[in-house]
PDB file of C-alpha atoms in Angstrom:
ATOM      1  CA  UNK A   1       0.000   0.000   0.000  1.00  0.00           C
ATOM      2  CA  UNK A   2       1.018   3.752  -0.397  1.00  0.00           C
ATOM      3  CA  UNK A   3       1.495   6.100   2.706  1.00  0.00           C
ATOM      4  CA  UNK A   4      -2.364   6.898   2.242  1.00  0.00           C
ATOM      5  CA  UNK A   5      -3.883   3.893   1.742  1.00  0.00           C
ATOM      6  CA  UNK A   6      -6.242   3.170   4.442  1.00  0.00           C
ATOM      7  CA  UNK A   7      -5.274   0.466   6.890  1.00  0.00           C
ATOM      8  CA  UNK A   8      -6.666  -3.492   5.488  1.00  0.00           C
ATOM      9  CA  UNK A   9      -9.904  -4.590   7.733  1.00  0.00           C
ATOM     10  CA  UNK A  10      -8.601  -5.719  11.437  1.00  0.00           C
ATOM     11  CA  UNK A  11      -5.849  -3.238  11.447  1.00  0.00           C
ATOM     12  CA  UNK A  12      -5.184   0.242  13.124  1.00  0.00           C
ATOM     13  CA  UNK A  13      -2.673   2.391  12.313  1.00  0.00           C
ATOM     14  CA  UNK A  14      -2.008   3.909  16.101  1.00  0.00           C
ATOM     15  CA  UNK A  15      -2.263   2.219  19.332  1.00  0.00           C
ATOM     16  CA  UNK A  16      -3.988   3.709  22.102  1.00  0.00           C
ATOM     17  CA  UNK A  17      -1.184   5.473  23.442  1.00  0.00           C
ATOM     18  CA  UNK A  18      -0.192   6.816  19.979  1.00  0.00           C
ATOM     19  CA  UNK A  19       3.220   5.214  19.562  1.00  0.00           C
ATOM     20  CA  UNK A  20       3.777   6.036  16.432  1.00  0.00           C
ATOM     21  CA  UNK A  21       3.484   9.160  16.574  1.00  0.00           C
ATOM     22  CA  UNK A  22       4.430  11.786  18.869  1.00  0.00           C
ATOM     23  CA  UNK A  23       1.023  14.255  18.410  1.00  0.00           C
ATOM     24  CA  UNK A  24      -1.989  12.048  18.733  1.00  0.00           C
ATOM     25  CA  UNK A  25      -5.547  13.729  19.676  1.00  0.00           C
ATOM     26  CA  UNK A  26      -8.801  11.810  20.284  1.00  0.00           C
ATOM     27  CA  UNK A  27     -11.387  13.732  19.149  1.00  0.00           C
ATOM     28  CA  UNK A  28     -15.032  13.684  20.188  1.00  0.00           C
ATOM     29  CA  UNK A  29     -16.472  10.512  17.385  1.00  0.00           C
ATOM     30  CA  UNK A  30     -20.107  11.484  18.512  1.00  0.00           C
ATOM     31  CA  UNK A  31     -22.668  12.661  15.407  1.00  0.00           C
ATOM     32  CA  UNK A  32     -22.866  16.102  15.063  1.00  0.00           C
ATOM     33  CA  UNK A  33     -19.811  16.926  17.116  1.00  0.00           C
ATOM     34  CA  UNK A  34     -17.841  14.611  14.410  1.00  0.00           C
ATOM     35  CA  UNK A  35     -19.945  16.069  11.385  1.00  0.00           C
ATOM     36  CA  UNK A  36     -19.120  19.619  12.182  1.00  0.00           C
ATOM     37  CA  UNK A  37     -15.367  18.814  12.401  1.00  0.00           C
ATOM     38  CA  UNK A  38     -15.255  16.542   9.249  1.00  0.00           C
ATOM     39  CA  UNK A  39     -16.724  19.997   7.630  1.00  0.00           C
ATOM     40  CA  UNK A  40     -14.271  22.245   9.159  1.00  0.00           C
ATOM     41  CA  UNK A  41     -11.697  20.585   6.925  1.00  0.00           C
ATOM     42  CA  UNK A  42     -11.694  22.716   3.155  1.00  0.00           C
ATOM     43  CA  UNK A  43      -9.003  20.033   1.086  1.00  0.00           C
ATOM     44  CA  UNK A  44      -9.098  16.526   2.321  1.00  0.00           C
ATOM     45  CA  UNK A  45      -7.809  13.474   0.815  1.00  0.00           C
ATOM     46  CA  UNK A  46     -10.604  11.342   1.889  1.00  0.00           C
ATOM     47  CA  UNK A  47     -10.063   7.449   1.750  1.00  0.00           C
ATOM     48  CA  UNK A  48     -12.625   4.352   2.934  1.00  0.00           C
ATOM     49  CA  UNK A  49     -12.254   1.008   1.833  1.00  0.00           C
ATOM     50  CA  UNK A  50     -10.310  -2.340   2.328  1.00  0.00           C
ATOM     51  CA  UNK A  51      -8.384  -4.721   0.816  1.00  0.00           C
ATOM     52  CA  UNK A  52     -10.696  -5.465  -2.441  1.00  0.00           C
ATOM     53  CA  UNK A  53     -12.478  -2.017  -2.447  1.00  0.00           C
ATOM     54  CA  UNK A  54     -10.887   1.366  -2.620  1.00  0.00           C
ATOM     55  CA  UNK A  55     -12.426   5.033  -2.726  1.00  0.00           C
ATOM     56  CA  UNK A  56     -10.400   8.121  -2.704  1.00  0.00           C
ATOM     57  CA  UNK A  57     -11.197  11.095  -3.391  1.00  0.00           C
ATOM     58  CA  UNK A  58      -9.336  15.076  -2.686  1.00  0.00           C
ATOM     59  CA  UNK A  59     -12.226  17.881  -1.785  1.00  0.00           C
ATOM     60  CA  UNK A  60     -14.018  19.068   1.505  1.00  0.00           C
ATOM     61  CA  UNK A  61     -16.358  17.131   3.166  1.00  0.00           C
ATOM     62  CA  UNK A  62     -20.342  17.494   2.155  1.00  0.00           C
ATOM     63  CA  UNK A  63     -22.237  17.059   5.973  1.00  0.00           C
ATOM     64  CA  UNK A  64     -21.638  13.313   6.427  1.00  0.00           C
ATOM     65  CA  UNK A  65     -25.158  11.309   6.456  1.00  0.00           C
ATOM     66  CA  UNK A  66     -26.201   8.680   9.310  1.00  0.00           C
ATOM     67  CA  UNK A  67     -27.936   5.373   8.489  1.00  0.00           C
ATOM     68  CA  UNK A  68     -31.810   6.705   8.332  1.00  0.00           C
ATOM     69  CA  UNK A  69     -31.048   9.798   7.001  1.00  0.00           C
ATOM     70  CA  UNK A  70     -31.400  11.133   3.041  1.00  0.00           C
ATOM     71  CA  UNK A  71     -28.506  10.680   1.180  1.00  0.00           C
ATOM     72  CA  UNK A  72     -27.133  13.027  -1.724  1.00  0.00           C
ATOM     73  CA  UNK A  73     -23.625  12.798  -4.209  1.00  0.00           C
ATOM     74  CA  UNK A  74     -23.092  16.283  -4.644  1.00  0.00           C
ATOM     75  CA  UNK A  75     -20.210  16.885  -7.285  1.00  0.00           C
ATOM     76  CA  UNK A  76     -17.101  18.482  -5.662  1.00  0.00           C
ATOM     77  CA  UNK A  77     -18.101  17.143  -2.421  1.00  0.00           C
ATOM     78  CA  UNK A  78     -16.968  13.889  -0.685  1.00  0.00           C
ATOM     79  CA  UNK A  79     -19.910  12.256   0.137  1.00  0.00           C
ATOM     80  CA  UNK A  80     -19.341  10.330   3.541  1.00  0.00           C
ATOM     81  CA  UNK A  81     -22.168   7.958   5.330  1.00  0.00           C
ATOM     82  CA  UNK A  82     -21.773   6.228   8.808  1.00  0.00           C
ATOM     83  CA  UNK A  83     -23.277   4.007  11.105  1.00  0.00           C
ATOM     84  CA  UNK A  84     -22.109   6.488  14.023  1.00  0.00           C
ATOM     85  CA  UNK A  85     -23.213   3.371  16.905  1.00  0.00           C
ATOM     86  CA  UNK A  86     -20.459   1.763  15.152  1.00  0.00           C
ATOM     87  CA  UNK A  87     -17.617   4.019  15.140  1.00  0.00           C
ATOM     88  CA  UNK A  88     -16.178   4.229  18.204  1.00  0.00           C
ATOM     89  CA  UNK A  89     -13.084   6.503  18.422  1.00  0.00           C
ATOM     90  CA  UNK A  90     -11.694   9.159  16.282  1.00  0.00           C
ATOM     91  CA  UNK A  91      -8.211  10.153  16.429  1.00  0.00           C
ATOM     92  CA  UNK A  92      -6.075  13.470  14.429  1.00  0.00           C
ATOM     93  CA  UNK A  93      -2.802  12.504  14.054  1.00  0.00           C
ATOM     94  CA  UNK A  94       0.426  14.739  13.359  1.00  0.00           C
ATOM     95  CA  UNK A  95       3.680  12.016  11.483  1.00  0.00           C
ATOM     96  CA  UNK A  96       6.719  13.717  12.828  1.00  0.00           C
ATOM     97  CA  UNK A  97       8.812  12.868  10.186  1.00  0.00           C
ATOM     98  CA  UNK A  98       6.594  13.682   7.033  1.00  0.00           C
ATOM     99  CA  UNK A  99       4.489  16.138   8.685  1.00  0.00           C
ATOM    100  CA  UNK A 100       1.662  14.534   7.561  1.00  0.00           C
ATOM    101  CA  UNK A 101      -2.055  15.272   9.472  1.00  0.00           C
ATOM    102  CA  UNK A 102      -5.004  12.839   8.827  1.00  0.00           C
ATOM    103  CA  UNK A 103      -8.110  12.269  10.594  1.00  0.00           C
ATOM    104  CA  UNK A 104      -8.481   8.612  11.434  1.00  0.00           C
ATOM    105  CA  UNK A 105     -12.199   6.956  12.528  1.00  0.00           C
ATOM    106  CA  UNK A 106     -12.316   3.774  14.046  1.00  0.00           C
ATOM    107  CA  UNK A 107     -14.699   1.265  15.102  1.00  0.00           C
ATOM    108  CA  UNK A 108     -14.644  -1.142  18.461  1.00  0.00           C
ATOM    109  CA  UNK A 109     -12.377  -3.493  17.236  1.00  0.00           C
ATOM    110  CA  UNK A 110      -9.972  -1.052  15.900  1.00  0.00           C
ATOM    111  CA  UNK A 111     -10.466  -1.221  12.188  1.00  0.00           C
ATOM    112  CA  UNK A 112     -10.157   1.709  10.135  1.00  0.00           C
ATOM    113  CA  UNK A 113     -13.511   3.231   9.404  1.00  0.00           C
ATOM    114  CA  UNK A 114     -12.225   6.562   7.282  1.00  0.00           C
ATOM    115  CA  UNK A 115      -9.108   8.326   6.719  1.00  0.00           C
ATOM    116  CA  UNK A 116      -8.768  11.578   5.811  1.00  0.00           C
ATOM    117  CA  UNK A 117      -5.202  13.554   5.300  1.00  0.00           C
ATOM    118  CA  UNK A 118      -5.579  17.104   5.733  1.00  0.00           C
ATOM    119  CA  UNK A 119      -3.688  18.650   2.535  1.00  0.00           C
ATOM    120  CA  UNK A 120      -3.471  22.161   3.895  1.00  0.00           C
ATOM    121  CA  UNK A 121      -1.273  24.083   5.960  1.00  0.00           C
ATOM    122  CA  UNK A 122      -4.676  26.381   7.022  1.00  0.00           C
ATOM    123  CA  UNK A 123      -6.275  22.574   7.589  1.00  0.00           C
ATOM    124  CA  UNK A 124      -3.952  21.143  10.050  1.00  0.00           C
ATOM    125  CA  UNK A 125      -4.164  24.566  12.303  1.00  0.00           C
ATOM    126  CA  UNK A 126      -8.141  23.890  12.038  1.00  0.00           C
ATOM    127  CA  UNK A 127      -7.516  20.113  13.692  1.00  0.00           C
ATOM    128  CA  UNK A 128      -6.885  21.927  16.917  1.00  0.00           C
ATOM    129  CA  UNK A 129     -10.244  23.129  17.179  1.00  0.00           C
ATOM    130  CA  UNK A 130     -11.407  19.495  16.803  1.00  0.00           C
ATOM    131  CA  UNK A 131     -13.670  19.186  20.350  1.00  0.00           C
ATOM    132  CA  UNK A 132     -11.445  16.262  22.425  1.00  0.00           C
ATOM    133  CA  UNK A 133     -12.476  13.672  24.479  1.00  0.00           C
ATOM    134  CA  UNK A 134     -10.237  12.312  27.747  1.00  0.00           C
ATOM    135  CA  UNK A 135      -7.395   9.696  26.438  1.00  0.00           C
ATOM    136  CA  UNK A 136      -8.901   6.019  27.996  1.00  0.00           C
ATOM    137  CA  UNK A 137     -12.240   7.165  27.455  1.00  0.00           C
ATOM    138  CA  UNK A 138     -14.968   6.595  24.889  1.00  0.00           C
ATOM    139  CA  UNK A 139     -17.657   9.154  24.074  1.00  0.00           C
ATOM    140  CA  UNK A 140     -20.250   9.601  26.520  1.00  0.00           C
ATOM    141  CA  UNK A 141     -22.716   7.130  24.264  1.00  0.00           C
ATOM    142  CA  UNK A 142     -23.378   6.680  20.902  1.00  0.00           C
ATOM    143  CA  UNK A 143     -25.636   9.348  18.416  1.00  0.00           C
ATOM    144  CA  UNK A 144     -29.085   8.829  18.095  1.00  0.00           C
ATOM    145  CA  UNK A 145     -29.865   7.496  14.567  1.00  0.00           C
ATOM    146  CA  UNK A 146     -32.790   7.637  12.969  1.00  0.00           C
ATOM    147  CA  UNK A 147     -35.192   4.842  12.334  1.00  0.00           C
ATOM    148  CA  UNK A 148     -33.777   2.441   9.216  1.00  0.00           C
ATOM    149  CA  UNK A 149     -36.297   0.759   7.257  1.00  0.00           C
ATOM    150  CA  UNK A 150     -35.896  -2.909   6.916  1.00  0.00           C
ATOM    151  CA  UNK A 151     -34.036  -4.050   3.999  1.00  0.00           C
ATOM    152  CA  UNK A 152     -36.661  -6.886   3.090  1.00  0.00           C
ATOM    153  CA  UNK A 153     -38.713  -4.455   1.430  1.00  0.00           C
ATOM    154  CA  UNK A 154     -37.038  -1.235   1.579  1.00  0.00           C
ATOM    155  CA  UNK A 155     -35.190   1.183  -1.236  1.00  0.00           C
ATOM    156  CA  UNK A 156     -31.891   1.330  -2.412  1.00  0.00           C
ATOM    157  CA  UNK A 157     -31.123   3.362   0.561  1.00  0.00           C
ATOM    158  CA  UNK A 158     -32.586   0.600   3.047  1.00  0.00           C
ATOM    159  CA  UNK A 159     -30.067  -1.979   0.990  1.00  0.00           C
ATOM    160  CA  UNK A 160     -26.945   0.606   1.599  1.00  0.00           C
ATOM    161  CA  UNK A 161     -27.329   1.246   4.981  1.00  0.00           C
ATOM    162  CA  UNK A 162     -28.069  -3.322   5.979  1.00  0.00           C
ATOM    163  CA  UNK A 163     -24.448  -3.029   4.685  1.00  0.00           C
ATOM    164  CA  UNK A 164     -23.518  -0.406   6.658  1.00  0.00           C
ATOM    165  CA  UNK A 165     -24.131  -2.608   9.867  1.00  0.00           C
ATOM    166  CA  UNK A 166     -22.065  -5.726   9.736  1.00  0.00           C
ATOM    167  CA  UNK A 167     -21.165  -5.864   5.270  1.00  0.00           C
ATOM    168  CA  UNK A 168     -24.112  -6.853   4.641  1.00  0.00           C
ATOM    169  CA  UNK A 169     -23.292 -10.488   5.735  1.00  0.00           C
ATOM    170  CA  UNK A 170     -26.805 -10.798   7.986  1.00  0.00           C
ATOM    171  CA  UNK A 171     -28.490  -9.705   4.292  1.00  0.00           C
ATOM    172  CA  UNK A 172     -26.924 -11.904   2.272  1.00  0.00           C
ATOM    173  CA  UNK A 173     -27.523 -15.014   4.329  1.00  0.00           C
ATOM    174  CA  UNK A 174     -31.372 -14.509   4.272  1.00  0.00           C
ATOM    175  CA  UNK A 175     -31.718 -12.705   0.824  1.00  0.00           C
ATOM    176  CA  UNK A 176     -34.387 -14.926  -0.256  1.00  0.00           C
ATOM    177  CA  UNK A 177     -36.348 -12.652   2.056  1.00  0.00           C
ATOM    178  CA  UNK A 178     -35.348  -9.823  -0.179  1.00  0.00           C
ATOM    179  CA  UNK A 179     -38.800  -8.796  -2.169  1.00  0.00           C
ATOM    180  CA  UNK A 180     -36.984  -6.859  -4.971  1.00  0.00           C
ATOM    181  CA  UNK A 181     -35.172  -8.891  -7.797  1.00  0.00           C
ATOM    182  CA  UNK A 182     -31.518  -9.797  -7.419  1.00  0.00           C
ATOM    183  CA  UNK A 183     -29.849 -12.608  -9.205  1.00  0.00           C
ATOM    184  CA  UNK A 184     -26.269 -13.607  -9.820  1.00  0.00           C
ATOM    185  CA  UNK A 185     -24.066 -12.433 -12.295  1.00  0.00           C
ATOM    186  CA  UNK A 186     -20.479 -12.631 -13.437  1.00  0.00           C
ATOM    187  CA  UNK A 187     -18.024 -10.273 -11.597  1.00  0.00           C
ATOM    188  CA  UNK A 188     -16.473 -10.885 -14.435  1.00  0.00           C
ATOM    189  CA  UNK A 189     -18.402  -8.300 -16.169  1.00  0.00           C
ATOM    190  CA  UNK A 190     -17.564  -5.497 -14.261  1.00  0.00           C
ATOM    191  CA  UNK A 191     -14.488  -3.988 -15.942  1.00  0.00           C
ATOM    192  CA  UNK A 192     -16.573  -4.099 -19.489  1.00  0.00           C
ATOM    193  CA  UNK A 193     -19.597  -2.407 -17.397  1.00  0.00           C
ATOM    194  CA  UNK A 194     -16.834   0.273 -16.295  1.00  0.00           C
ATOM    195  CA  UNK A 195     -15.082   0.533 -19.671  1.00  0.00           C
ATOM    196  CA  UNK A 196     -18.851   0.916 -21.949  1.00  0.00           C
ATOM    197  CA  UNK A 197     -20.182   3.657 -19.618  1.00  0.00           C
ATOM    198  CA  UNK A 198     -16.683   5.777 -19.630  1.00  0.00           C
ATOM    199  CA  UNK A 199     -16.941   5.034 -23.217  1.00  0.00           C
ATOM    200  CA  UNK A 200     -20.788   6.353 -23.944  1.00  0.00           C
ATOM    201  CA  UNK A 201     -20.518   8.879 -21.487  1.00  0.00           C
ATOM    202  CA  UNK A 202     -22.834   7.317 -19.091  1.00  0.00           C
ATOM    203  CA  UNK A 203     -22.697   8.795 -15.388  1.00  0.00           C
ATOM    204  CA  UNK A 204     -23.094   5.992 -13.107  1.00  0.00           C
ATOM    205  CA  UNK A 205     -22.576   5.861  -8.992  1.00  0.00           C
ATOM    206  CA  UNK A 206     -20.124   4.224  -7.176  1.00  0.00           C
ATOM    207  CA  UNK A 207     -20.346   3.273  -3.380  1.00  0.00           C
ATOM    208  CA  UNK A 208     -17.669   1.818  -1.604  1.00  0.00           C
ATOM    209  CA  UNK A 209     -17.737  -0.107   2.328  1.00  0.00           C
ATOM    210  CA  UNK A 210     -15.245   0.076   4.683  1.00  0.00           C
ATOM    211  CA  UNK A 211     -16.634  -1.145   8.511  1.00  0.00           C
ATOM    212  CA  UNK A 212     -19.571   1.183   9.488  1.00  0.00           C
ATOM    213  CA  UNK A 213     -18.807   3.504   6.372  1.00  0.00           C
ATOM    214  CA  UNK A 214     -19.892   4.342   3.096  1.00  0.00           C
ATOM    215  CA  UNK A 215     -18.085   6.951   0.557  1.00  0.00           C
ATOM    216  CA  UNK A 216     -19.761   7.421  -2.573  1.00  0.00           C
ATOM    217  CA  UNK A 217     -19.099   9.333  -5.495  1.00  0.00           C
ATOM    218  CA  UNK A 218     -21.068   9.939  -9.008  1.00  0.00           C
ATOM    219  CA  UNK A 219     -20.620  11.494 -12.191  1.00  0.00           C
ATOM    220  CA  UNK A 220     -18.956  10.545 -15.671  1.00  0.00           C
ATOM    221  CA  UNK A 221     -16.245   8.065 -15.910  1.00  0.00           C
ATOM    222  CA  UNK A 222     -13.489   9.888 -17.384  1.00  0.00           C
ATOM    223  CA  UNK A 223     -10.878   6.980 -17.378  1.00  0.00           C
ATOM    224  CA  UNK A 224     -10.603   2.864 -16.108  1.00  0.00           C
ATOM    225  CA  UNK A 225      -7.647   0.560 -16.961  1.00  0.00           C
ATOM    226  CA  UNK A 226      -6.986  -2.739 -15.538  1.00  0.00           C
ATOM    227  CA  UNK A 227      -3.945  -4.972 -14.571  1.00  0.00           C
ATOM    228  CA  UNK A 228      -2.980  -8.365 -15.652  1.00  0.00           C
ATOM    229  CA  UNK A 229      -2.885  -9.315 -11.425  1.00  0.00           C
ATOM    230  CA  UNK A 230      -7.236  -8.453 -11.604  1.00  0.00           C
ATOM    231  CA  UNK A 231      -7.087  -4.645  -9.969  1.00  0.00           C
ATOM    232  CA  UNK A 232      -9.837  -2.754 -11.621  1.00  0.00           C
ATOM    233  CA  UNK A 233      -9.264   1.306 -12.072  1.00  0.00           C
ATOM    234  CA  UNK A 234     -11.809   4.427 -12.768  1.00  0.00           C
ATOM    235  CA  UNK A 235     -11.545   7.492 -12.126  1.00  0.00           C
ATOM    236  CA  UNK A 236     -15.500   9.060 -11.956  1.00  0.00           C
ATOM    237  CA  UNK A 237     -16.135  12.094 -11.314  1.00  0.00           C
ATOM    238  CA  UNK A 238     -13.680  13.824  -8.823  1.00  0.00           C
ATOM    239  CA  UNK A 239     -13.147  10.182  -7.184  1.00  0.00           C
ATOM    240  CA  UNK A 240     -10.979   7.104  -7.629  1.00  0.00           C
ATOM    241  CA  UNK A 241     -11.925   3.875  -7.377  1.00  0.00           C
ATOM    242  CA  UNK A 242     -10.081   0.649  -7.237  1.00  0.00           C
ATOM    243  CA  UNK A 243     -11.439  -2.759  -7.457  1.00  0.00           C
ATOM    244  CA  UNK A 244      -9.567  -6.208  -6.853  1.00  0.00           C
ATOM    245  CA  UNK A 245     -11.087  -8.778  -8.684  1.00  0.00           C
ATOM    246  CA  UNK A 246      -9.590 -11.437  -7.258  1.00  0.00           C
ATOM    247  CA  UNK A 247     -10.602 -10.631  -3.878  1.00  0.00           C
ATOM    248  CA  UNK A 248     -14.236 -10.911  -5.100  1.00  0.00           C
ATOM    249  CA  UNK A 249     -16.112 -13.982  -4.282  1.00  0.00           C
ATOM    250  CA  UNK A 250     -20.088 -12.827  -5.386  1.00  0.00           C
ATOM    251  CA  UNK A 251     -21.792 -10.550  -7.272  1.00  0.00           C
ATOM    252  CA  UNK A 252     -25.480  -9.888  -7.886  1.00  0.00           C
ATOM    253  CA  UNK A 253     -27.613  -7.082  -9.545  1.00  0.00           C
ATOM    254  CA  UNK A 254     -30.380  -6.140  -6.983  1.00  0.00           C
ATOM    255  CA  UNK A 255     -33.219  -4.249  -8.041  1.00  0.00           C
ATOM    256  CA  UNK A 256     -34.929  -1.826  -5.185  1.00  0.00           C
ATOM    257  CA  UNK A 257     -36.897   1.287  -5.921  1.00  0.00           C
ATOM    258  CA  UNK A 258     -35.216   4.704  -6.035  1.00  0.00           C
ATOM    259  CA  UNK A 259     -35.709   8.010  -7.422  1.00  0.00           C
ATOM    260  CA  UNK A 260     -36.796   6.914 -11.028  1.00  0.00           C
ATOM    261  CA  UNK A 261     -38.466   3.999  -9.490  1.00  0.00           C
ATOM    262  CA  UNK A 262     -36.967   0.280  -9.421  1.00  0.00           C
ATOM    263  CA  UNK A 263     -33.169   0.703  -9.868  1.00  0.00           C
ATOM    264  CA  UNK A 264     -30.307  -1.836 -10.660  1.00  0.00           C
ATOM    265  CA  UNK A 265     -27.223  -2.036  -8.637  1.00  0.00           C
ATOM    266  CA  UNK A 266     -24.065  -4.452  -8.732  1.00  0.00           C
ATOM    267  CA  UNK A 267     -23.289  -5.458  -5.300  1.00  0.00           C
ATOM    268  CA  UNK A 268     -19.710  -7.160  -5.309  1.00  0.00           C
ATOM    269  CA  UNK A 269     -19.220  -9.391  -2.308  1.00  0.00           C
ATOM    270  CA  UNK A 270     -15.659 -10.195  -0.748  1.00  0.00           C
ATOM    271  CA  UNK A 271     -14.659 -13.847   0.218  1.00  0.00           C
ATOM    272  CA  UNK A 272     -16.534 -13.074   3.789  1.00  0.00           C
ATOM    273  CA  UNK A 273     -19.290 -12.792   2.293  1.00  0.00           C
ATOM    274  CA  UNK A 274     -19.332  -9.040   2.946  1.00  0.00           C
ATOM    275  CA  UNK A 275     -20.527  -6.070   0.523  1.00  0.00           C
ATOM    276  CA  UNK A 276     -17.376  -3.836  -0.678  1.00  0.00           C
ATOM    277  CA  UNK A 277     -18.489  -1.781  -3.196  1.00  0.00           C
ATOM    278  CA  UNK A 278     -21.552  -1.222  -5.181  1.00  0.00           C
ATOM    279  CA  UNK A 279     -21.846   0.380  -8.756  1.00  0.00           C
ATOM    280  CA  UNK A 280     -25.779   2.121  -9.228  1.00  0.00           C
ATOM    281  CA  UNK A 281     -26.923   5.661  -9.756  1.00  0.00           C
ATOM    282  CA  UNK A 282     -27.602   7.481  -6.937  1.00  0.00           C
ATOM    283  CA  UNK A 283     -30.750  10.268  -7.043  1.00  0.00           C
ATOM    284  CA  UNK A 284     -32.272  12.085  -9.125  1.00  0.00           C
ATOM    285  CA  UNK A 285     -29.703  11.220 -13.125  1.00  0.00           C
ATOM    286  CA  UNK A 286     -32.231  12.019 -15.656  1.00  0.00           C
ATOM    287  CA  UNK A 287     -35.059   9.809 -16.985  1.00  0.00           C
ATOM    288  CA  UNK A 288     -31.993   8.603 -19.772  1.00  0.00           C
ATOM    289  CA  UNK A 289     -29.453   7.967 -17.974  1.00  0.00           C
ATOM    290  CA  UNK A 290     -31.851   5.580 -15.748  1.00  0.00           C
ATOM    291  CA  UNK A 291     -33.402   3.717 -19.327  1.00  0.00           C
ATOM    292  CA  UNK A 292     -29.766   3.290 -20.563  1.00  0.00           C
ATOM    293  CA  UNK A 293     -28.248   2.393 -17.013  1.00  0.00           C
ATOM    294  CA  UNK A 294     -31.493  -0.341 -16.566  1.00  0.00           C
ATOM    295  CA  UNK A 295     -31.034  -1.581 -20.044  1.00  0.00           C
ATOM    296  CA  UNK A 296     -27.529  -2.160 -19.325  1.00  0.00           C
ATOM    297  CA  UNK A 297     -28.034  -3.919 -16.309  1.00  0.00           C
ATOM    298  CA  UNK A 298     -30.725  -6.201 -18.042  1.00  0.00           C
ATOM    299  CA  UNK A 299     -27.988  -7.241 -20.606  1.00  0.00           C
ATOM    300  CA  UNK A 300     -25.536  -8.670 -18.253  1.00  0.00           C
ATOM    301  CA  UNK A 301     -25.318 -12.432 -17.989  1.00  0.00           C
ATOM    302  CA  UNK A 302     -26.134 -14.600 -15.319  1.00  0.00           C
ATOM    303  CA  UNK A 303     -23.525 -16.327 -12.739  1.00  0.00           C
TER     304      UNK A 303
END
């Protein structure tokens, strides 16, 4: 990995007495406390993901959604969503020796939630007036989310945010409850889905999971390329994705109303069984973008 990758699932890049570095601050990780400091930030490089699913994007933060709430891609804006009752601790870290200063979210067991380096000089004086929280000590409770619909018969919002909880896993194990239409298809496809719609100029969404996060971006595909070793590459929009294929185990097109009515999304699963990135269209794309994004989706083959 680069110096900004985020860390792989099950890692965490600081102890709790900040080892590693010599400036550590824990923050307060409660919603809106963390929402108004995530929007303090004007130039961020903004990173969630894992090992087979990998969103990064440079911008300021839009007001980061909870699981419940709407949900927008606004272009220019990094478009965060959390499950705050899952992220536990949030950290701003100072690297001595590159200077470096990036906002780190993590949940119970330590995995990395969301990274974000702060790429400004005016940035890194902002961290300070992060509200802190005693080292040892967690947040005096979690944020009161909203109501989530169930998934069973819910929109494509209800589907993001079941994989917001745990992946997606509990989902996925009892989709035949699932009341929309979702079948299996070849994850095969995916680089050929990536490489007609940069091609036609079709704007599509992207969605990618890291534990009890979402970052999403949406817009043209300006450029994908691919490697011999199975890594997938677009850039869309102001974002970059990255896709391992080999890492993938499942995929299936699910079908669950949104703003133009049923909408198709590829949901790629990683060999857990968890969801790690989904390609759709988010909100409200035109009437043609959703007939050619549907008819698309209806052409791609079965598993």
């Amino acid at each position: 990995m680069t110096d900004h990758d985020p860390e792989p699932y099950g890692a965490c890049a600081f102890d709790c007495c900040g080892r590693r570095n010599s400036s550590v601050r824990l923050i307060d990780a409660r919603m809106p406390e963390l929402a108004r400091c995530l929007t303090l930030f004007q130039y961020v490089q903004a990173v969630t993901g894992g090992p087979v699913a990998r969103i990064d994007q440079a911008g300021s933060y839009a007001f980061p959604s909870l699981r419940g709430d709407a949900f927008a891609v606004h272009p220019g804006s990094i478009a965060l969503r959390l499950d705050s009752e899952a992220v536990a601790s949030a950290v701003v870290a100072r690297d001595e020796g590159s200077g470096t200063v990036a906002l780190h979210l993590y949940d119970a067991d330590g995995r990395t939630v969301h990274q974000g380096r702060l790429l400004s000089e005016g940035d890194r004086l902002l961290a300070s007036l992060a509200g802190t929280v005693a080292a040892g000590a967690p947040a005096a409770g979690p944020s009161t989310a909203p109501e989530v619909p169930a998934w069973e018969s819910g929109d494509q919002l209800a589907q993001l945010d079941a994989v917001l909880v745990d992946g997606g896993a509990a989902r996925r194990a009892a989709f035949g409850r699932y009341r929309g239409e979702h079948r299996a298809i070849d994850a095969g496809v995916v680089p050929a889905v990536l490489d007609h719609v940069c091609s036609v100029g079709l704007p599509v969404g992207v969605a990618v999971f890291a534990p009890a996060a979402m970052q999403a971006c949406g817009g043209r595909v300006h450029v994908t390329d691919r490697t011999v070793g199975g890594r997938v590459f677009a850039v869309i929009a102001e974002s970059s994705v990255e896709i391992d294929l080999t890492g993938v185990r499942a995929c299936h097109l699910v079908r669950s109303t949104a703003a133009h009515g049923p909408t198709s999304a590829i949901e790629l699963d990683d060999e857990d069984g968890r969801c790690v990135a989904v390609i759709t269209q988010f909100g409200m794309v035109g009437e043609q973008v959703h007939a050619a994004w549907e008819h698309l989706a209806a052409s791609l083959p079965d598993a």
